[in-house]
Tab-separated table of C-alpha atoms in Angstrom:
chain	number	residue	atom	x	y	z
A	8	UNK	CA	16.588	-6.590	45.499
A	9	UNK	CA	14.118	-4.579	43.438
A	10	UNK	CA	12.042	-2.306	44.968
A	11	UNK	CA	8.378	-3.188	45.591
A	12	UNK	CA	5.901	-0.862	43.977
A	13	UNK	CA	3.865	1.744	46.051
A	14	UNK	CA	-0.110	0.734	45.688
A	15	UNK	CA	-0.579	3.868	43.935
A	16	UNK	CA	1.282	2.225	41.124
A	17	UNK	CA	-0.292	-0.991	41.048
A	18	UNK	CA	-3.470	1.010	40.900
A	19	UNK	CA	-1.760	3.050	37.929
A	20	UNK	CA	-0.588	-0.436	35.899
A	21	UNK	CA	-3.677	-2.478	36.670
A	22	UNK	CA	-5.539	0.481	34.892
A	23	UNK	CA	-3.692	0.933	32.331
A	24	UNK	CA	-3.451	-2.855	31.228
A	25	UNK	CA	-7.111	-2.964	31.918
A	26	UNK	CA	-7.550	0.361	29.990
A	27	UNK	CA	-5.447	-1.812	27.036
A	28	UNK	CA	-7.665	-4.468	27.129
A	29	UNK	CA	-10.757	-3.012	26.475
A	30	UNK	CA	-9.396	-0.886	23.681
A	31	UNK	CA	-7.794	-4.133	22.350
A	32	UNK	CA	-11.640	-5.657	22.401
A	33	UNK	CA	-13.246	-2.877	20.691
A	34	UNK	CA	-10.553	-2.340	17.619
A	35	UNK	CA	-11.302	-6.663	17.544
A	36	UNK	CA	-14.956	-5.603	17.320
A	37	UNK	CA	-14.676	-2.704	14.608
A	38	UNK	CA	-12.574	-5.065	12.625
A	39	UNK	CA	-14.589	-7.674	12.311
A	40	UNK	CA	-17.444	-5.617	11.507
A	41	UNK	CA	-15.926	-4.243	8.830
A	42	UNK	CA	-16.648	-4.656	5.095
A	43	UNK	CA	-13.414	-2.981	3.959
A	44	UNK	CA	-10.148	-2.779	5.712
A	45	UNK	CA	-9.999	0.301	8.171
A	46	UNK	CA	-7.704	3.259	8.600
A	47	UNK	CA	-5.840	3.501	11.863
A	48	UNK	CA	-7.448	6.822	12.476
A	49	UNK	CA	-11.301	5.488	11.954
A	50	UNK	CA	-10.309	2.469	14.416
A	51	UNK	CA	-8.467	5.195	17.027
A	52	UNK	CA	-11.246	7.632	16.605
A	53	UNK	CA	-13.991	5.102	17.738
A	54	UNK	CA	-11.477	4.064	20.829
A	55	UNK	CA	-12.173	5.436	24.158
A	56	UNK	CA	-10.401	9.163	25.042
A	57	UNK	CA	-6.690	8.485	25.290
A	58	UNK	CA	-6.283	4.781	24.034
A	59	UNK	CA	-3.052	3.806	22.487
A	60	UNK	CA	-4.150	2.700	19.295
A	61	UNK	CA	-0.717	1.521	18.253
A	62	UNK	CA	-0.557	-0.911	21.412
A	63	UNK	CA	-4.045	-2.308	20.724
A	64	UNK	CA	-3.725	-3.272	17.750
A	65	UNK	CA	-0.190	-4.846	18.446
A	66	UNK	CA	-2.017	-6.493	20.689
A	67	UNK	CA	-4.493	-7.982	18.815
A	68	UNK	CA	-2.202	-8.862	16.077
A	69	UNK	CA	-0.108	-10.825	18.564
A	70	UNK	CA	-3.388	-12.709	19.602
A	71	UNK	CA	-4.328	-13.809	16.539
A	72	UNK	CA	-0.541	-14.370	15.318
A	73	UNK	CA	-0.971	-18.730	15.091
A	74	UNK	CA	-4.418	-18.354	14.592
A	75	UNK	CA	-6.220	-19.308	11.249
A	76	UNK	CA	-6.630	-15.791	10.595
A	77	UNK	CA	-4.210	-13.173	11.632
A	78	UNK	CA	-4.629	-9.202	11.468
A	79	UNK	CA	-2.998	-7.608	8.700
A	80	UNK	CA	-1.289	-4.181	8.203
A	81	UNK	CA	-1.275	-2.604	4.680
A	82	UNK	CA	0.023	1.532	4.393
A	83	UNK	CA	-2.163	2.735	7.802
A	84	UNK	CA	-4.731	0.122	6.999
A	85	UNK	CA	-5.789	-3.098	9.119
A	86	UNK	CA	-8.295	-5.812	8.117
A	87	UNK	CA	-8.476	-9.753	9.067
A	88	UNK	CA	-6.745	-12.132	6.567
A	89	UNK	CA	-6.562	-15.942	6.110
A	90	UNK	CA	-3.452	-17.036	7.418
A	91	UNK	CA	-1.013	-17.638	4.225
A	92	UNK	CA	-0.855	-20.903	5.048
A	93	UNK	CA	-4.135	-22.057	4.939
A	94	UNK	CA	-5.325	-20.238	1.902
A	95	UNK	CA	-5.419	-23.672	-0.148
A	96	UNK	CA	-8.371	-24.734	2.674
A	97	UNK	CA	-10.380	-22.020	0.922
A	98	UNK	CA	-10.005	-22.599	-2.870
A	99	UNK	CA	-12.790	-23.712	-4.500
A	100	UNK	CA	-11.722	-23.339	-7.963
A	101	UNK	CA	-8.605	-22.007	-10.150
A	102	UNK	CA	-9.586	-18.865	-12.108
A	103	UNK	CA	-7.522	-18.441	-14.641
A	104	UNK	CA	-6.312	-14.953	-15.170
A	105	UNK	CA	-4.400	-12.527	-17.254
A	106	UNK	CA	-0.848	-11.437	-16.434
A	107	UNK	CA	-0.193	-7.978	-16.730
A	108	UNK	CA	1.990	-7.661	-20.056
A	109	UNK	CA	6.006	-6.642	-18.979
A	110	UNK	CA	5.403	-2.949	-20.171
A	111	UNK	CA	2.388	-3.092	-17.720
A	112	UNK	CA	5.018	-4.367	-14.978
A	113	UNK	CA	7.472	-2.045	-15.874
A	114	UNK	CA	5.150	0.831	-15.785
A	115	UNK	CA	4.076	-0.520	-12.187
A	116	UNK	CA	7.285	-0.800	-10.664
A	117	UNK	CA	8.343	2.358	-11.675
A	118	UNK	CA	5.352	4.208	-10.116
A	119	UNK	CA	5.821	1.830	-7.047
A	120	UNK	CA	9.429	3.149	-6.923
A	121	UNK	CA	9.508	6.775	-7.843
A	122	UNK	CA	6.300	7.938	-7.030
A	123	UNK	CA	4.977	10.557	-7.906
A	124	UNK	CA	5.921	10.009	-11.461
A	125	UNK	CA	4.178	11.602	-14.294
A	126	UNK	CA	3.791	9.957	-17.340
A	127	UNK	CA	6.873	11.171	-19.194
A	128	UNK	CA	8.766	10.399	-16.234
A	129	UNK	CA	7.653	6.848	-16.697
A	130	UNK	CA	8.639	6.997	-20.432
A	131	UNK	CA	12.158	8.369	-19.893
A	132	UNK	CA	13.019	5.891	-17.239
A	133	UNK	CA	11.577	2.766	-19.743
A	134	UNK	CA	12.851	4.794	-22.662
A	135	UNK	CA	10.150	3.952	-24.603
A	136	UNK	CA	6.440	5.574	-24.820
A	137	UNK	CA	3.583	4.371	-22.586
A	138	UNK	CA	1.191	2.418	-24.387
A	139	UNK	CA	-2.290	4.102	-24.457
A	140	UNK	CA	-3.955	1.674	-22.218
A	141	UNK	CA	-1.125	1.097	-19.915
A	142	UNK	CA	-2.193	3.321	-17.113
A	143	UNK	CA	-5.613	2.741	-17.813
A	144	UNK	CA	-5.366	-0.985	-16.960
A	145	UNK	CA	-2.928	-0.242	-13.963
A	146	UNK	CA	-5.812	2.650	-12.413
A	147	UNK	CA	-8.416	0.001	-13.091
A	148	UNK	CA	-7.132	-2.924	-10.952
A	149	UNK	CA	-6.449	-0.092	-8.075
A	150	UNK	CA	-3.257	-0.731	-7.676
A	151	UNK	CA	-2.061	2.888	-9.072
A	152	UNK	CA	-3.776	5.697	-8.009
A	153	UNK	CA	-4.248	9.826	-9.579
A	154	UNK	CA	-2.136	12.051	-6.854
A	155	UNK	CA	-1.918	15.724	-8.270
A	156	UNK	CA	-0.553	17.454	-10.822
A	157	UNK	CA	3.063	18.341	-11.308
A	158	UNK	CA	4.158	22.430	-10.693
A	159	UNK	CA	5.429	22.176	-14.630
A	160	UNK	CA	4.297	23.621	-17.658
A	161	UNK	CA	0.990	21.704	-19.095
A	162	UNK	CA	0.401	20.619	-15.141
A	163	UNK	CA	0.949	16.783	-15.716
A	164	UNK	CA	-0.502	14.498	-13.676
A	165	UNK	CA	1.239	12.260	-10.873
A	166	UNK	CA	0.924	8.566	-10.436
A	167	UNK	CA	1.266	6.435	-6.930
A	168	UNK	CA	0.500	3.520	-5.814
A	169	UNK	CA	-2.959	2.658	-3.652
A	170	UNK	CA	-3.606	0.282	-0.219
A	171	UNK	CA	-4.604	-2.167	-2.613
A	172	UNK	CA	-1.163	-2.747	-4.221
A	173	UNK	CA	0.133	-3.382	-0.814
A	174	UNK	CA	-2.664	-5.554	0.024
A	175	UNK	CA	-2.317	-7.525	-3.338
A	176	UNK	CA	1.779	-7.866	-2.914
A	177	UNK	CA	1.909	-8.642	1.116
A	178	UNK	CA	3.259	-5.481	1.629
A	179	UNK	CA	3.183	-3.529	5.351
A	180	UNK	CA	4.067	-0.400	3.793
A	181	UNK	CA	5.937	0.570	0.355
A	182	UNK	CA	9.138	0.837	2.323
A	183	UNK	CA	8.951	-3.405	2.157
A	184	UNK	CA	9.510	-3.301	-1.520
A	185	UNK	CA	13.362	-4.984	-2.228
A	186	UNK	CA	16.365	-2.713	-2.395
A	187	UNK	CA	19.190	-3.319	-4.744
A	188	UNK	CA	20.845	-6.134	-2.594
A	189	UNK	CA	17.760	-8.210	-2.264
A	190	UNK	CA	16.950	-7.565	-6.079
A	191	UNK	CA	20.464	-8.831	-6.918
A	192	UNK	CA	20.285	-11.874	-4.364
A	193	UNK	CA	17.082	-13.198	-6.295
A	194	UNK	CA	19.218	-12.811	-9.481
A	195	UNK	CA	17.826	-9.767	-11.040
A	196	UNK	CA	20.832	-7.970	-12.095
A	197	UNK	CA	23.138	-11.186	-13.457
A	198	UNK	CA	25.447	-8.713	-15.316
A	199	UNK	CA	27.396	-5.731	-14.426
A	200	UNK	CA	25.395	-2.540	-13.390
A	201	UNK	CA	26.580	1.000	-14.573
A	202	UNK	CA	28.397	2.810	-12.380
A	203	UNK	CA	26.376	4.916	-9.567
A	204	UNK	CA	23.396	2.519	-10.515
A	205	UNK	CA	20.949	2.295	-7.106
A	206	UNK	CA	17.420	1.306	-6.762
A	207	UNK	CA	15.334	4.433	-5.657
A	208	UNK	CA	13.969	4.196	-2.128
A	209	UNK	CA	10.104	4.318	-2.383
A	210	UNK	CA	8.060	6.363	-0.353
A	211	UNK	CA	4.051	6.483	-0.912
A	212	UNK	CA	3.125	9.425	1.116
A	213	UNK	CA	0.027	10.804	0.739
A	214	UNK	CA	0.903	14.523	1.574
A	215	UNK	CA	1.192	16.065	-2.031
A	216	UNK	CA	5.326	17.159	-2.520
A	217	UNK	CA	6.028	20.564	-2.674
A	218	UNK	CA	5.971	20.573	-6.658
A	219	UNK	CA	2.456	18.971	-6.835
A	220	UNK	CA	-1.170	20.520	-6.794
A	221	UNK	CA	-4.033	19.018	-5.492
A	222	UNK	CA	-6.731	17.250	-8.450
A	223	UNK	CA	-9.530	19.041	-9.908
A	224	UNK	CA	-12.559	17.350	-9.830
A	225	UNK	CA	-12.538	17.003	-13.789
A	226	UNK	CA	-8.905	15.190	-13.205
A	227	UNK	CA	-10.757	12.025	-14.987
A	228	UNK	CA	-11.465	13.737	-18.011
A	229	UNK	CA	-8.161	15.315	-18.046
A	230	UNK	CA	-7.136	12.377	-17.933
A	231	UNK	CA	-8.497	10.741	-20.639
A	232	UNK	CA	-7.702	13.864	-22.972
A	233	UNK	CA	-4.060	13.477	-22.015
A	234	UNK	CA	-4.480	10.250	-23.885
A	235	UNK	CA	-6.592	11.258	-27.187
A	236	UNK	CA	-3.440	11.974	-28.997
A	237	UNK	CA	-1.071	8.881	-28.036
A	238	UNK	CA	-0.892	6.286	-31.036
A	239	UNK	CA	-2.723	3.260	-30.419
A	240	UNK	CA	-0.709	0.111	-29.340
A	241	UNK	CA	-0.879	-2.995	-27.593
A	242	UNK	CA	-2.653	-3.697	-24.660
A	243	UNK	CA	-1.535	-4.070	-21.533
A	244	UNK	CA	-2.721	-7.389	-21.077
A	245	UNK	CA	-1.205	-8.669	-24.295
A	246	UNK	CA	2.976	-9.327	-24.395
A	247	UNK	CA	4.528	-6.796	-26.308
């Protein structure tokens, strides 16, 4: 027979669920308030002294789970989305737009995967050069990001991927990408693969690694000088 609890622990788990609640009811508030998605630190920082940020939100996103919008998680961001279902309730027109060209794609996965890359990290694992405005198109939808620059002679820069690329892909976190298995189950490697071949396993932490160094604030400029000499090709909207 279980053992009844003392009223000092009712009081204890009636405050605490109470306690939940009204943390759960502010991070709703906050959120829908919002213009942008939020970090879990803004959202826990506006919570009252001691609230379990991680439950409230868990919470909330169980609430809203069948609902016609749901709460959506994206690196340590959260923000209200249509529910994937009912996005076609919502389209008022097609717009037509531009696919990213397959060097573009390449370029994108590989950042997404082995970040932080530089850019002749990028080319030796396409082996081919990076068309000029490769990057440029990639750091211009937001979906690749400047980190540092790499402990190496000429101090290249690094390349990872932004909140927005999860967002855009239905990602939680870059952990969610595939893995080898699931890339060969959707019958992306038909052939045989060379020995020892294995799909990286991305990480998008935002702590610079030990052979990085945080951006100057001319890093834009340095940027586009690391460009002036690269030959012009095709862009990376057009198919190569």
């Amino acid at each position: 027979m279980a053992q009844a609890l003392r009223p000092i622990e009712l009081f204890d788990e009636a405050t605490h669920a109470e306690a939940l609640r009204e943390a759960t009811r502010i991070a709703e508030a906050l959120l829908f308030a919002a213009s942008e998605p939020l970090d879990e630190s803004e959202i826990a920082r506006r919570l009252p002294a001691g609230a379990d940020v991680q439950a409230a939100l868990q919470r909330l996103r169980e609430d809203y789970a069948q609902r016609g919008v749901q709460l959506t998680r994206a690196g340590r961001k959260w923000f209200f989305r249509t529910a994937a279902d009912l996005s076609w309730v919502l389209a008022r027109a097609q717009v037509e737009q531009k696919k990213l060209s397959r060097a573009a794609l390449e370029t994108l996965a590989i950042v997404a995967y082995h970040q932080p890359v530089t850019r002749a990290e990028i080319e030796d694992v396409r082996g081919v050069a990076v068309a000029k405005g490769t990057l440029d198109v990639l750091l211009d939808t937001g979906w690749v990001r400047l980190r540092g620059r790499r402990r190496a002679p000429g101090r290249p820069l690094t390349y990872g991927t932004t909140d927005a690329f999860l967002m855009h892909f239905g990602l939680e976190q870059i952990g969610d990408l595939p893995g080898l298995d699931e890339l060969k189950g959707a019958g992306l490697f038909d052939g045989a693969l060379p020995k020892g071949f294995g799909v990286p396993q991305p990480s998008d932490d935002a702590a610079l690694k030990e052979d990085e160094e945080p951006l100057e604030a001319e890093a834009a400029e340095a940027l586009e000088m690391e460009f002036l000499d690269a030959p012009e090709q095709p862009d990376a909207l057009e198919e190569e």
